Structure formats: structure tokens, C-alpha cells
Amino acid sequence: MNVADGVLSGVLSPTFDVADLPMQGPGSWTLTGSAALQAQLACPSHTGEVQGQVVISGAQRCELQLTSTYQGATTWQLTPTA
């Protein structure tokens, strides 16, 4: 996904509590959730936890893993930022 793809959203549930999202930089996105989420971004140059803002520098292929820490359904949304 890249900035041109627009807003992306989904739902994590107790049955499907992890989402693996392939991402292509460069770009930045705002991550929001209806409940607590853990987000880890794995890129060739860097791997680490992210909170609120996902930034990929350069033309890297990365993977964003979202995990719900809530027992019920959790909606999430990634919105490109300018």
C-alpha cells in the first residue's frame, strides 16, 4: 500500500486478532483504533513499535503488524498524511 491507496481500515476480533499489512514507502500514515492496539513496523532498515504515526522513509517494503490487546472487536484505520 502507499499514500495513493487512500484510507485503509479493518476489524480485529478474538478469532482474527492479528493483521499483517504489507506497506511500500515512502510515506506516512496516522493509525487509529477503537481500542488498544499494538503496532510493529518491520522494514529492512529498522524494526520497532509504532504509536499513532507510521513513517516509512525511502522506497522500502515494510510490514505493519497490528495486534489487538482488547478482548472484543477492535476497528483500526490507517489514513495517509500529507
mmCIF file of N, CA and C in Angstrom:
data_model
loop_
_atom_site.group_PDB
_atom_site.id
_atom_site.type_symbol
_atom_site.label_atom_id
_atom_site.label_comp_id
_atom_site.label_asym_id
_atom_site.label_seq_id
_atom_site.Cartn_x
_atom_site.Cartn_y
_atom_site.Cartn_z
ATOM 1 N N MET A 1 0.848 -1.165 0.000
ATOM 2 C CA MET A 1 0.000 0.000 0.000
ATOM 3 C C MET A 1 0.892 1.227 0.000
ATOM 4 N N ASN A 2 0.416 2.288 -0.576
ATOM 5 C CA ASN A 2 1.151 3.540 -0.492
ATOM 6 C C ASN A 2 0.163 4.679 -0.313
ATOM 7 N N VAL A 3 0.677 5.886 -0.238
ATOM 8 C CA VAL A 3 -0.179 7.037 0.050
ATOM 9 C C VAL A 3 -1.322 7.152 -0.951
ATOM 10 N N ALA A 4 -1.106 6.754 -2.190
ATOM 11 C CA ALA A 4 -2.140 6.855 -3.213
ATOM 12 C C ALA A 4 -3.309 5.914 -2.961
ATOM 13 N N ASP A 5 -3.132 4.925 -2.105
ATOM 14 C CA ASP A 5 -4.198 3.970 -1.846
ATOM 15 C C ASP A 5 -5.311 4.525 -0.974
ATOM 16 N N GLY A 6 -5.114 5.676 -0.339
ATOM 17 C CA GLY A 6 -6.143 6.274 0.486
ATOM 18 C C GLY A 6 -6.271 5.598 1.832
ATOM 19 N N VAL A 7 -7.438 5.747 2.456
ATOM 20 C CA VAL A 7 -7.692 5.233 3.793
ATOM 21 C C VAL A 7 -7.893 3.718 3.724
ATOM 22 N N LEU A 8 -7.278 3.016 4.668
ATOM 23 C CA LEU A 8 -7.439 1.571 4.779
ATOM 24 C C LEU A 8 -7.926 1.275 6.192
ATOM 25 N N SER A 9 -8.908 0.374 6.318
ATOM 26 C CA SER A 9 -9.424 0.053 7.644
ATOM 27 C C SER A 9 -9.762 -1.423 7.729
ATOM 28 N N GLY A 10 -9.959 -1.889 8.953
ATOM 29 C CA GLY A 10 -10.307 -3.277 9.171
ATOM 30 C C GLY A 10 -10.761 -3.501 10.592
ATOM 31 N N VAL A 11 -11.034 -4.764 10.910
ATOM 32 C CA VAL A 11 -11.510 -5.143 12.240
ATOM 33 C C VAL A 11 -10.689 -6.320 12.737
ATOM 34 N N LEU A 12 -10.219 -6.207 13.962
ATOM 35 C CA LEU A 12 -9.575 -7.326 14.639
ATOM 36 C C LEU A 12 -10.582 -7.886 15.634
ATOM 37 N N SER A 13 -10.677 -9.204 15.705
ATOM 38 C CA SER A 13 -11.620 -9.849 16.617
ATOM 39 C C SER A 13 -10.886 -10.921 17.403
ATOM 40 N N PRO A 14 -11.514 -11.485 18.411
ATOM 41 C CA PRO A 14 -10.853 -12.564 19.142
ATOM 42 C C PRO A 14 -10.452 -13.732 18.233
ATOM 43 N N THR A 15 -11.192 -13.952 17.135
ATOM 44 C CA THR A 15 -10.864 -15.021 16.197
ATOM 45 C C THR A 15 -9.704 -14.629 15.292
ATOM 46 N N PHE A 16 -9.722 -13.410 14.777
ATOM 47 C CA PHE A 16 -8.668 -12.882 13.907
ATOM 48 C C PHE A 16 -8.062 -11.673 14.601
ATOM 49 N N ASP A 17 -7.126 -11.916 15.519
ATOM 50 C CA ASP A 17 -6.624 -10.835 16.362
ATOM 51 C C ASP A 17 -5.315 -10.233 15.890
ATOM 52 N N VAL A 18 -4.838 -10.617 14.693
ATOM 53 C CA VAL A 18 -3.608 -10.058 14.142
ATOM 54 C C VAL A 18 -3.844 -9.724 12.672
ATOM 55 N N ALA A 19 -3.354 -8.561 12.246
ATOM 56 C CA ALA A 19 -3.390 -8.172 10.837
ATOM 57 C C ALA A 19 -1.962 -7.875 10.391
ATOM 58 N N ASP A 20 -1.532 -8.483 9.288
ATOM 59 C CA ASP A 20 -0.223 -8.219 8.687
ATOM 60 C C ASP A 20 -0.444 -7.435 7.406
ATOM 61 N N LEU A 21 0.042 -6.194 7.386
ATOM 62 C CA LEU A 21 -0.200 -5.301 6.257
ATOM 63 C C LEU A 21 1.108 -4.976 5.541
ATOM 64 N N PRO A 22 1.284 -5.437 4.301
ATOM 65 C CA PRO A 22 2.460 -5.028 3.542
ATOM 66 C C PRO A 22 2.340 -3.556 3.159
ATOM 67 N N MET A 23 3.419 -2.812 3.303
ATOM 68 C CA MET A 23 3.408 -1.381 3.008
ATOM 69 C C MET A 23 4.621 -1.022 2.172
ATOM 70 N N GLN A 24 4.455 -0.006 1.338
ATOM 71 C CA GLN A 24 5.533 0.467 0.477
ATOM 72 C C GLN A 24 5.763 1.939 0.745
ATOM 73 N N GLY A 25 6.998 2.316 1.023
ATOM 74 C CA GLY A 25 7.349 3.704 1.242
ATOM 75 C C GLY A 25 7.763 4.363 -0.053
ATOM 76 N N PRO A 26 8.051 5.618 -0.023
ATOM 77 C CA PRO A 26 7.982 6.465 1.162
ATOM 78 C C PRO A 26 6.556 6.903 1.456
ATOM 79 N N GLY A 27 6.320 7.228 2.720
ATOM 80 C CA GLY A 27 5.009 7.720 3.109
ATOM 81 C C GLY A 27 4.838 7.758 4.605
ATOM 82 N N SER A 28 3.750 8.378 5.029
ATOM 83 C CA SER A 28 3.406 8.403 6.445
ATOM 84 C C SER A 28 1.896 8.269 6.572
ATOM 85 N N TRP A 29 1.481 7.602 7.626
ATOM 86 C CA TRP A 29 0.089 7.309 7.879
ATOM 87 C C TRP A 29 -0.218 7.535 9.351
ATOM 88 N N THR A 30 -1.450 7.911 9.645
ATOM 89 C CA THR A 30 -1.924 8.005 11.014
ATOM 90 C C THR A 30 -2.709 6.734 11.310
ATOM 91 N N LEU A 31 -2.365 6.077 12.410
ATOM 92 C CA LEU A 31 -3.033 4.843 12.813
ATOM 93 C C LEU A 31 -3.947 5.141 13.995
ATOM 94 N N THR A 32 -5.220 4.775 13.862
ATOM 95 C CA THR A 32 -6.176 4.926 14.949
ATOM 96 C C THR A 32 -6.888 3.601 15.180
ATOM 97 N N GLY A 33 -7.375 3.399 16.396
ATOM 98 C CA GLY A 33 -8.106 2.188 16.728
ATOM 99 C C GLY A 33 -9.198 2.482 17.730
ATOM 100 N N SER A 34 -10.231 1.649 17.717
ATOM 101 C CA SER A 34 -11.338 1.838 18.650
ATOM 102 C C SER A 34 -10.996 1.339 20.045
ATOM 103 N N ALA A 35 -9.938 0.550 20.154
ATOM 104 C CA ALA A 35 -9.458 0.039 21.441
ATOM 105 C C ALA A 35 -7.937 -0.088 21.326
ATOM 106 N N ALA A 36 -7.329 -0.546 22.390
ATOM 107 C CA ALA A 36 -5.870 -0.636 22.425
ATOM 108 C C ALA A 36 -5.331 -1.575 21.350
ATOM 109 N N LEU A 37 -4.310 -1.088 20.625
ATOM 110 C CA LEU A 37 -3.644 -1.857 19.580
ATOM 111 C C LEU A 37 -2.148 -1.842 19.828
ATOM 112 N N GLN A 38 -1.485 -2.931 19.488
ATOM 113 C CA GLN A 38 -0.033 -2.932 19.411
ATOM 114 C C GLN A 38 0.302 -2.928 17.932
ATOM 115 N N ALA A 39 1.235 -2.073 17.535
ATOM 116 C CA ALA A 39 1.621 -1.980 16.137
ATOM 117 C C ALA A 39 3.138 -2.067 16.026
ATOM 118 N N GLN A 40 3.599 -2.985 15.189
ATOM 119 C CA GLN A 40 5.033 -3.154 14.970
ATOM 120 C C GLN A 40 5.302 -3.028 13.480
ATOM 121 N N LEU A 41 6.261 -2.158 13.141
ATOM 122 C CA LEU A 41 6.649 -1.953 11.752
ATOM 123 C C LEU A 41 8.006 -2.608 11.522
ATOM 124 N N ALA A 42 8.050 -3.514 10.554
ATOM 125 C CA ALA A 42 9.296 -4.206 10.215
ATOM 126 C C ALA A 42 9.730 -3.788 8.815
ATOM 127 N N CYS A 43 10.859 -3.084 8.752
ATOM 128 C CA CYS A 43 11.452 -2.635 7.499
ATOM 129 C C CYS A 43 12.870 -3.202 7.411
ATOM 130 N N PRO A 44 13.453 -3.247 6.206
ATOM 131 C CA PRO A 44 14.830 -3.718 6.096
ATOM 132 C C PRO A 44 15.815 -2.905 6.933
ATOM 133 N N SER A 45 15.553 -1.602 7.081
ATOM 134 C CA SER A 45 16.497 -0.743 7.801
ATOM 135 C C SER A 45 16.148 -0.551 9.279
ATOM 136 N N HIS A 46 14.929 -0.946 9.678
ATOM 137 C CA HIS A 46 14.504 -0.675 11.054
ATOM 138 C C HIS A 46 13.276 -1.521 11.394
ATOM 139 N N THR A 47 13.228 -2.022 12.605
ATOM 140 C CA THR A 47 12.046 -2.710 13.126
ATOM 141 C C THR A 47 11.749 -2.144 14.503
ATOM 142 N N GLY A 48 10.488 -1.822 14.743
ATOM 143 C CA GLY A 48 10.148 -1.299 16.057
ATOM 144 C C GLY A 48 8.664 -1.039 16.194
ATOM 145 N N GLU A 49 8.276 -0.771 17.425
ATOM 146 C CA GLU A 49 6.884 -0.479 17.735
ATOM 147 C C GLU A 49 6.549 0.941 17.298
ATOM 148 N N VAL A 50 5.344 1.130 16.814
ATOM 149 C CA VAL A 50 4.877 2.459 16.422
ATOM 150 C C VAL A 50 3.599 2.775 17.188
ATOM 151 N N GLN A 51 3.378 4.061 17.421
ATOM 152 C CA GLN A 51 2.175 4.506 18.113
ATOM 153 C C GLN A 51 1.636 5.741 17.414
ATOM 154 N N GLY A 52 0.497 5.601 16.804
ATOM 155 C CA GLY A 52 -0.160 6.754 16.207
ATOM 156 C C GLY A 52 0.314 7.148 14.827
ATOM 157 N N GLN A 53 1.616 7.175 14.611
ATOM 158 C CA GLN A 53 2.163 7.627 13.335
ATOM 159 C C GLN A 53 3.079 6.550 12.755
ATOM 160 N N VAL A 54 2.791 6.134 11.520
ATOM 161 C CA VAL A 54 3.615 5.157 10.810
ATOM 162 C C VAL A 54 4.354 5.909 9.713
ATOM 163 N N VAL A 55 5.689 5.866 9.753
ATOM 164 C CA VAL A 55 6.501 6.582 8.770
ATOM 165 C C VAL A 55 7.476 5.602 8.126
ATOM 166 N N ILE A 56 7.484 5.591 6.788
ATOM 167 C CA ILE A 56 8.442 4.787 6.031
ATOM 168 C C ILE A 56 9.250 5.741 5.169
ATOM 169 N N SER A 57 10.546 5.776 5.433
ATOM 170 C CA SER A 57 11.440 6.647 4.667
ATOM 171 C C SER A 57 11.991 5.874 3.474
ATOM 172 N N GLY A 58 12.010 6.519 2.338
ATOM 173 C CA GLY A 58 12.582 5.891 1.153
ATOM 174 C C GLY A 58 11.681 4.810 0.572
ATOM 175 N N ALA A 59 12.152 4.218 -0.511
ATOM 176 C CA ALA A 59 11.383 3.206 -1.235
ATOM 177 C C ALA A 59 11.616 1.832 -0.628
ATOM 178 N N GLN A 60 11.144 1.648 0.601
ATOM 179 C CA GLN A 60 11.294 0.379 1.307
ATOM 180 C C GLN A 60 9.977 -0.378 1.325
ATOM 181 N N ARG A 61 10.084 -1.686 1.280
ATOM 182 C CA ARG A 61 8.918 -2.545 1.504
ATOM 183 C C ARG A 61 8.962 -2.969 2.964
ATOM 184 N N CYS A 62 7.885 -2.682 3.669
ATOM 185 C CA CYS A 62 7.817 -2.976 5.099
ATOM 186 C C CYS A 62 6.542 -3.763 5.386
ATOM 187 N N GLU A 63 6.437 -4.242 6.611
ATOM 188 C CA GLU A 63 5.226 -4.918 7.044
ATOM 189 C C GLU A 63 4.793 -4.338 8.385
ATOM 190 N N LEU A 64 3.533 -3.958 8.441
ATOM 191 C CA LEU A 64 2.949 -3.451 9.681
ATOM 192 C C LEU A 64 2.092 -4.556 10.275
ATOM 193 N N GLN A 65 2.400 -4.945 11.497
ATOM 194 C CA GLN A 65 1.620 -5.968 12.182
ATOM 195 C C GLN A 65 0.813 -5.312 13.297
ATOM 196 N N LEU A 66 -0.505 -5.481 13.222
ATOM 197 C CA LEU A 66 -1.411 -4.938 14.230
ATOM 198 C C LEU A 66 -1.944 -6.082 15.074
ATOM 199 N N THR A 67 -1.903 -5.907 16.375
ATOM 200 C CA THR A 67 -2.403 -6.909 17.314
ATOM 201 C C THR A 67 -3.339 -6.232 18.299
ATOM 202 N N SER A 68 -4.504 -6.817 18.488
ATOM 203 C CA SER A 68 -5.461 -6.275 19.442
ATOM 204 C C SER A 68 -5.100 -6.721 20.851
ATOM 205 N N THR A 69 -5.159 -5.789 21.780
ATOM 206 C CA THR A 69 -4.960 -6.130 23.186
ATOM 207 C C THR A 69 -6.294 -6.069 23.932
ATOM 208 N N TYR A 70 -7.379 -5.989 23.183
ATOM 209 C CA TYR A 70 -8.734 -5.905 23.728
ATOM 210 C C TYR A 70 -9.421 -7.245 23.479
ATOM 211 N N GLN A 71 -10.292 -7.665 24.356
ATOM 212 C CA GLN A 71 -10.945 -8.966 24.239
ATOM 213 C C GLN A 71 -12.078 -8.995 23.206
ATOM 214 N N GLY A 72 -12.592 -7.839 22.838
ATOM 215 C CA GLY A 72 -13.677 -7.790 21.858
ATOM 216 C C GLY A 72 -13.168 -7.355 20.498
ATOM 217 N N ALA A 73 -14.095 -6.937 19.643
ATOM 218 C CA ALA A 73 -13.733 -6.459 18.304
ATOM 219 C C ALA A 73 -13.072 -5.084 18.394
ATOM 220 N N THR A 74 -12.024 -4.893 17.606
ATOM 221 C CA THR A 74 -11.311 -3.617 17.554
ATOM 222 C C THR A 74 -11.229 -3.171 16.101
ATOM 223 N N THR A 75 -11.781 -1.998 15.805
ATOM 224 C CA THR A 75 -11.635 -1.464 14.460
ATOM 225 C C THR A 75 -10.363 -0.613 14.412
ATOM 226 N N TRP A 76 -9.698 -0.631 13.251
ATOM 227 C CA TRP A 76 -8.490 0.169 13.062
ATOM 228 C C TRP A 76 -8.585 0.883 11.724
ATOM 229 N N GLN A 77 -7.813 1.965 11.609
ATOM 230 C CA GLN A 77 -7.796 2.745 10.366
ATOM 231 C C GLN A 77 -6.427 3.356 10.158
ATOM 232 N N LEU A 78 -5.934 3.253 8.923
ATOM 233 C CA LEU A 78 -4.698 3.914 8.504
ATOM 234 C C LEU A 78 -5.074 4.995 7.512
ATOM 235 N N THR A 79 -4.694 6.226 7.834
ATOM 236 C CA THR A 79 -5.019 7.371 6.978
ATOM 237 C C THR A 79 -3.725 8.035 6.514
ATOM 238 N N PRO A 80 -3.532 8.164 5.202
ATOM 239 C CA PRO A 80 -2.313 8.844 4.715
ATOM 240 C C PRO A 80 -2.250 10.277 5.210
ATOM 241 N N THR A 81 -1.044 10.732 5.558
ATOM 242 C CA THR A 81 -0.841 12.120 5.952
ATOM 243 C C THR A 81 -0.005 12.812 4.895
ATOM 244 N N ALA A 82 -0.231 14.091 4.751
ATOM 245 C CA ALA A 82 0.482 14.858 3.717
ATOM 246 C C ALA A 82 1.919 15.103 4.117
#
